[in-house]
Amino acid sequence: MPGTAIVIGATGLVGALLVQDLLENSGYAKVKALVRKPLPFRDGKLEQIVVDFTDEAALQSVLHGDVLFCCIGTTIKKAGSEEAFIAVDYAIPVRCGAIARKNGIRQFHLVSSIGAQASSKNFYLRTKGRTEAALRALEFPAMFIYQPSFLVGNRKEMRFGEQVALWVMPVFGFLLRGRWSKYRPVKAEDVAVKMRELSEKGAPGVHYILFHQY
């Protein structure tokens, strides 16, 4: 059983829930949260590391453990431009992944998006797909790519698409069946729990997790 879990994106919706879940369960002796600013709580198992995600030397010194969970992400609106979005949703996961691989970390868990594809005409989905492809190329012994649809949870800033989904799903959710079921909203807590559970099993190879299958 792996002893140290590392989480990047620990202040986001899924990342914060994942940290809590990792702390509450016995699978890991230590949880390292790489953050831009400290989390508002303390725990004996938790090591908080404030880091500049553009500083490769700093990342090299702290990305030591058994499993790396990447929950980092933003929106173009929040980032301010497509270039700034790429700097977060592509550059940070790939940079951290490359360093983690060199440091001997054997598992990488990435929160991506339903519909992610490097050839997509949609900028958001294309970027997510490029991130997935770049991380797969690093050939981690175990790679888990989570592709949820709209994430539902107690988010500080509710995104427009999520607001629409929360209004529409109670009325039209029953229509999302068969091949459309993968577009149903997913509870962020379910994503966090599934990430921890699959990391404890650590099955080798590349795995795509679509939440309508569970």
mmCIF file of C-alpha atoms in Angstrom:
data_model
loop_
_atom_site.group_PDB
_atom_site.id
_atom_site.type_symbol
_atom_site.label_atom_id
_atom_site.label_comp_id
_atom_site.label_asym_id
_atom_site.label_seq_id
_atom_site.Cartn_x
_atom_site.Cartn_y
_atom_site.Cartn_z
ATOM 1 C CA MET A 1 0.000 0.000 0.000
ATOM 2 C CA PRO A 2 1.458 3.392 -0.980
ATOM 3 C CA GLY A 3 2.491 5.574 1.925
ATOM 4 C CA THR A 4 2.513 9.142 0.572
ATOM 5 C CA ALA A 5 -0.105 10.805 -1.608
ATOM 6 C CA ILE A 6 0.534 14.142 -3.300
ATOM 7 C CA VAL A 7 -2.321 16.420 -4.354
ATOM 8 C CA ILE A 8 -2.078 19.409 -6.677
ATOM 9 C CA GLY A 9 -5.188 21.522 -7.003
ATOM 10 C CA ALA A 10 -6.004 20.878 -3.349
ATOM 11 C CA THR A 11 -8.000 24.107 -2.955
ATOM 12 C CA GLY A 12 -10.427 23.325 -5.775
ATOM 13 C CA LEU A 13 -13.763 21.535 -5.587
ATOM 14 C CA VAL A 14 -12.540 17.977 -6.168
ATOM 15 C CA GLY A 15 -9.083 18.538 -4.720
ATOM 16 C CA ALA A 16 -10.336 19.776 -1.349
ATOM 17 C CA LEU A 17 -12.722 16.824 -1.055
ATOM 18 C CA LEU A 18 -9.952 14.426 -2.055
ATOM 19 C CA VAL A 19 -7.604 15.756 0.614
ATOM 20 C CA GLN A 20 -10.291 15.315 3.258
ATOM 21 C CA ASP A 21 -11.044 11.784 2.057
ATOM 22 C CA LEU A 22 -7.369 10.817 2.054
ATOM 23 C CA LEU A 23 -6.954 12.163 5.585
ATOM 24 C CA GLU A 24 -10.019 10.321 6.865
ATOM 25 C CA ASN A 25 -8.944 6.945 5.480
ATOM 26 C CA SER A 26 -6.010 4.765 6.452
ATOM 27 C CA GLY A 27 -4.572 4.015 3.023
ATOM 28 C CA TYR A 28 -1.913 6.731 3.246
ATOM 29 C CA ALA A 29 0.408 7.648 6.086
ATOM 30 C CA LYS A 30 1.037 11.128 4.669
ATOM 31 C CA VAL A 31 -0.817 13.536 2.395
ATOM 32 C CA LYS A 32 1.231 16.301 0.743
ATOM 33 C CA ALA A 33 -0.808 19.205 -0.606
ATOM 34 C CA LEU A 34 1.074 21.441 -3.024
ATOM 35 C CA VAL A 35 -0.684 24.793 -2.870
ATOM 36 C CA ARG A 36 -0.269 28.450 -3.769
ATOM 37 C CA LYS A 37 -1.714 29.421 -0.404
ATOM 38 C CA PRO A 38 -2.240 27.296 2.749
ATOM 39 C CA LEU A 39 -5.422 25.344 3.337
ATOM 40 C CA PRO A 40 -7.585 26.625 6.233
ATOM 41 C CA PHE A 41 -7.131 23.530 8.415
ATOM 42 C CA ARG A 42 -4.467 21.312 9.953
ATOM 43 C CA ASP A 43 -4.087 17.560 10.334
ATOM 44 C CA GLY A 44 -1.308 15.323 11.600
ATOM 45 C CA LYS A 45 -1.132 13.458 8.291
ATOM 46 C CA LEU A 46 -1.174 16.614 6.187
ATOM 47 C CA GLU A 47 1.941 18.382 4.940
ATOM 48 C CA GLN A 48 1.154 21.647 3.205
ATOM 49 C CA ILE A 49 3.785 22.937 0.793
ATOM 50 C CA VAL A 50 3.410 26.411 -0.696
ATOM 51 C CA VAL A 51 4.993 26.232 -4.139
ATOM 52 C CA ASP A 52 5.387 28.196 -7.353
ATOM 53 C CA PHE A 53 4.187 25.783 -10.049
ATOM 54 C CA THR A 54 6.468 27.420 -12.620
ATOM 55 C CA ASP A 55 9.587 26.727 -10.509
ATOM 56 C CA GLU A 56 10.865 23.364 -11.710
ATOM 57 C CA ALA A 57 13.642 23.214 -9.123
ATOM 58 C CA ALA A 58 11.154 23.706 -6.301
ATOM 59 C CA LEU A 59 8.831 21.082 -7.761
ATOM 60 C CA GLN A 60 11.740 18.673 -8.149
ATOM 61 C CA SER A 61 12.443 18.915 -4.422
ATOM 62 C CA VAL A 62 8.868 18.292 -3.252
ATOM 63 C CA LEU A 63 7.403 15.838 -5.780
ATOM 64 C CA HIS A 64 8.485 12.748 -3.887
ATOM 65 C CA GLY A 65 5.906 10.165 -2.886
ATOM 66 C CA ASP A 66 3.943 7.219 -4.227
ATOM 67 C CA VAL A 67 0.865 8.650 -5.946
ATOM 68 C CA LEU A 68 0.251 12.034 -7.591
ATOM 69 C CA PHE A 69 -3.317 13.322 -7.844
ATOM 70 C CA CYS A 70 -3.877 16.248 -10.210
ATOM 71 C CA CYS A 71 -7.141 18.110 -9.602
ATOM 72 C CA ILE A 72 -5.958 21.484 -10.842
ATOM 73 C CA GLY A 73 -8.066 23.416 -13.315
ATOM 74 C CA THR A 74 -9.560 26.775 -14.161
ATOM 75 C CA THR A 75 -11.819 28.427 -16.738
ATOM 76 C CA ILE A 76 -10.912 30.758 -19.574
ATOM 77 C CA LYS A 77 -12.993 33.470 -17.894
ATOM 78 C CA LYS A 78 -11.114 33.133 -14.626
ATOM 79 C CA ALA A 79 -7.719 32.696 -16.289
ATOM 80 C CA GLY A 80 -8.273 35.743 -18.489
ATOM 81 C CA SER A 81 -7.078 34.333 -21.794
ATOM 82 C CA GLU A 82 -6.560 31.098 -23.684
ATOM 83 C CA GLU A 83 -2.814 31.346 -23.049
ATOM 84 C CA ALA A 84 -3.348 31.699 -19.302
ATOM 85 C CA PHE A 85 -5.778 28.772 -19.357
ATOM 86 C CA ILE A 86 -3.171 26.585 -21.076
ATOM 87 C CA ALA A 87 -0.605 27.622 -18.457
ATOM 88 C CA VAL A 88 -2.833 26.118 -15.761
ATOM 89 C CA ASP A 89 -4.724 23.217 -17.315
ATOM 90 C CA TYR A 90 -1.938 21.940 -19.569
ATOM 91 C CA ALA A 91 1.442 23.227 -18.408
ATOM 92 C CA ILE A 92 1.099 22.553 -14.674
ATOM 93 C CA PRO A 93 -0.135 18.932 -14.938
ATOM 94 C CA VAL A 94 2.446 18.062 -17.612
ATOM 95 C CA ARG A 95 5.308 19.790 -15.803
ATOM 96 C CA CYS A 96 4.451 18.118 -12.505
ATOM 97 C CA GLY A 97 3.888 14.789 -14.240
ATOM 98 C CA ALA A 98 7.275 14.832 -15.960
ATOM 99 C CA ILE A 99 9.074 15.644 -12.719
ATOM 100 C CA ALA A 100 7.077 13.065 -10.763
ATOM 101 C CA ARG A 101 7.921 10.389 -13.322
ATOM 102 C CA LYS A 102 11.635 11.190 -13.043
ATOM 103 C CA ASN A 103 11.319 11.056 -9.259
ATOM 104 C CA GLY A 104 9.927 7.529 -9.412
ATOM 105 C CA ILE A 105 6.254 8.173 -8.648
ATOM 106 C CA ARG A 106 4.368 5.207 -10.069
ATOM 107 C CA GLN A 107 0.757 6.427 -10.187
ATOM 108 C CA PHE A 108 -0.758 9.547 -11.743
ATOM 109 C CA HIS A 109 -4.449 10.431 -11.347
ATOM 110 C CA LEU A 110 -5.810 13.239 -13.526
ATOM 111 C CA VAL A 111 -9.191 14.962 -13.343
ATOM 112 C CA SER A 112 -10.006 15.757 -16.965
ATOM 113 C CA SER A 113 -13.389 16.192 -18.669
ATOM 114 C CA ILE A 114 -15.966 14.236 -20.591
ATOM 115 C CA GLY A 115 -15.359 14.783 -24.294
ATOM 116 C CA ALA A 116 -11.662 15.618 -23.914
ATOM 117 C CA GLN A 117 -9.909 15.017 -27.223
ATOM 118 C CA ALA A 118 -6.712 16.490 -28.650
ATOM 119 C CA SER A 119 -8.373 16.901 -32.057
ATOM 120 C CA SER A 120 -11.513 18.599 -30.752
ATOM 121 C CA LYS A 121 -12.620 21.879 -32.329
ATOM 122 C CA ASN A 122 -13.602 23.088 -28.866
ATOM 123 C CA PHE A 123 -10.663 24.872 -27.222
ATOM 124 C CA TYR A 124 -11.432 23.636 -23.706
ATOM 125 C CA LEU A 125 -11.830 19.993 -24.735
ATOM 126 C CA ARG A 126 -8.835 20.186 -27.059
ATOM 127 C CA THR A 127 -6.630 21.453 -24.239
ATOM 128 C CA LYS A 128 -7.860 18.737 -21.905
ATOM 129 C CA GLY A 129 -7.195 16.140 -24.599
ATOM 130 C CA ARG A 130 -3.679 17.450 -25.200
ATOM 131 C CA THR A 131 -3.008 17.256 -21.468
ATOM 132 C CA GLU A 132 -4.169 13.642 -21.357
ATOM 133 C CA ALA A 133 -1.987 12.731 -24.357
ATOM 134 C CA ALA A 134 1.119 14.398 -22.940
ATOM 135 C CA LEU A 135 0.702 12.613 -19.628
ATOM 136 C CA ARG A 136 0.073 9.242 -21.254
ATOM 137 C CA ALA A 137 3.342 9.712 -23.159
ATOM 138 C CA LEU A 138 5.209 9.793 -19.839
ATOM 139 C CA GLU A 139 4.298 6.120 -19.413
ATOM 140 C CA PHE A 140 3.495 5.982 -15.734
ATOM 141 C CA PRO A 141 3.132 2.355 -14.615
ATOM 142 C CA ALA A 142 -0.441 3.261 -13.581
ATOM 143 C CA MET A 143 -2.360 6.149 -15.129
ATOM 144 C CA PHE A 144 -5.950 7.046 -14.232
ATOM 145 C CA ILE A 145 -7.859 9.653 -16.236
ATOM 146 C CA TYR A 146 -11.214 10.758 -14.800
ATOM 147 C CA GLN A 147 -13.676 12.227 -17.285
ATOM 148 C CA PRO A 148 -16.677 13.544 -15.361
ATOM 149 C CA SER A 149 -19.394 15.667 -16.898
ATOM 150 C CA PHE A 150 -20.599 18.737 -14.966
ATOM 151 C CA LEU A 151 -19.195 18.644 -11.456
ATOM 152 C CA VAL A 152 -21.723 19.341 -8.728
ATOM 153 C CA GLY A 153 -20.721 20.419 -5.244
ATOM 154 C CA ASN A 154 -20.247 23.265 -2.809
ATOM 155 C CA ARG A 155 -18.161 25.467 -5.087
ATOM 156 C CA LYS A 156 -17.264 29.028 -4.150
ATOM 157 C CA GLU A 157 -17.857 30.160 -7.709
ATOM 158 C CA MET A 158 -20.614 28.231 -9.522
ATOM 159 C CA ARG A 159 -19.857 28.066 -13.237
ATOM 160 C CA PHE A 160 -22.587 28.995 -15.691
ATOM 161 C CA GLY A 161 -22.759 25.521 -17.232
ATOM 162 C CA GLU A 162 -23.173 23.969 -13.809
ATOM 163 C CA GLN A 163 -25.974 26.384 -12.949
ATOM 164 C CA VAL A 164 -27.780 25.376 -16.120
ATOM 165 C CA ALA A 165 -27.211 21.686 -15.412
ATOM 166 C CA LEU A 166 -28.559 21.952 -11.883
ATOM 167 C CA TRP A 167 -31.716 23.614 -13.209
ATOM 168 C CA VAL A 168 -32.225 21.326 -16.188
ATOM 169 C CA MET A 169 -31.296 17.910 -14.786
ATOM 170 C CA PRO A 170 -34.225 17.447 -12.394
ATOM 171 C CA VAL A 171 -36.555 18.008 -15.358
ATOM 172 C CA PHE A 172 -34.710 16.372 -18.244
ATOM 173 C CA GLY A 173 -32.146 14.134 -16.541
ATOM 174 C CA PHE A 174 -34.217 11.015 -17.203
ATOM 175 C CA LEU A 175 -33.644 11.566 -20.934
ATOM 176 C CA LEU A 176 -29.887 11.067 -20.538
ATOM 177 C CA ARG A 177 -29.835 7.319 -20.992
ATOM 178 C CA GLY A 178 -27.708 4.899 -22.950
ATOM 179 C CA ARG A 179 -24.845 6.653 -24.709
ATOM 180 C CA TRP A 180 -26.075 10.003 -23.354
ATOM 181 C CA SER A 181 -25.852 8.932 -19.713
ATOM 182 C CA LYS A 182 -22.193 9.964 -19.539
ATOM 183 C CA TYR A 183 -23.340 13.611 -19.672
ATOM 184 C CA ARG A 184 -25.226 13.452 -16.389
ATOM 185 C CA PRO A 185 -23.837 15.753 -13.671
ATOM 186 C CA VAL A 186 -21.407 14.068 -11.280
ATOM 187 C CA LYS A 187 -21.008 14.794 -7.587
ATOM 188 C CA ALA A 188 -17.496 16.070 -6.897
ATOM 189 C CA GLU A 189 -17.436 13.923 -3.771
ATOM 190 C CA ASP A 190 -17.968 10.802 -5.895
ATOM 191 C CA VAL A 191 -14.960 11.728 -8.037
ATOM 192 C CA ALA A 192 -12.762 12.244 -4.971
ATOM 193 C CA VAL A 193 -13.778 8.940 -3.391
ATOM 194 C CA LYS A 194 -13.265 7.025 -6.648
ATOM 195 C CA MET A 195 -9.786 8.531 -7.019
ATOM 196 C CA ARG A 196 -8.759 7.387 -3.574
ATOM 197 C CA GLU A 197 -10.289 3.932 -4.007
ATOM 198 C CA LEU A 198 -8.613 3.270 -7.354
ATOM 199 C CA SER A 199 -5.270 4.562 -6.103
ATOM 200 C CA GLU A 200 -5.360 2.032 -3.272
ATOM 201 C CA LYS A 201 -5.787 -0.773 -5.821
ATOM 202 C CA GLY A 202 -3.176 0.720 -8.149
ATOM 203 C CA ALA A 203 -3.961 -1.438 -11.180
ATOM 204 C CA PRO A 204 -1.231 -1.067 -13.844
ATOM 205 C CA GLY A 205 -1.923 0.451 -17.244
ATOM 206 C CA VAL A 206 -3.962 3.403 -18.505
ATOM 207 C CA HIS A 207 -7.528 3.638 -17.199
ATOM 208 C CA TYR A 208 -10.338 5.995 -18.239
ATOM 209 C CA ILE A 209 -13.081 6.501 -15.674
ATOM 210 C CA LEU A 210 -16.506 7.575 -16.942
ATOM 211 C CA PHE A 211 -18.902 8.018 -14.075
ATOM 212 C CA HIS A 212 -22.079 6.718 -15.698
ATOM 213 C CA GLN A 213 -20.409 3.311 -15.446
ATOM 214 C CA TYR A 214 -20.533 3.340 -11.637
#
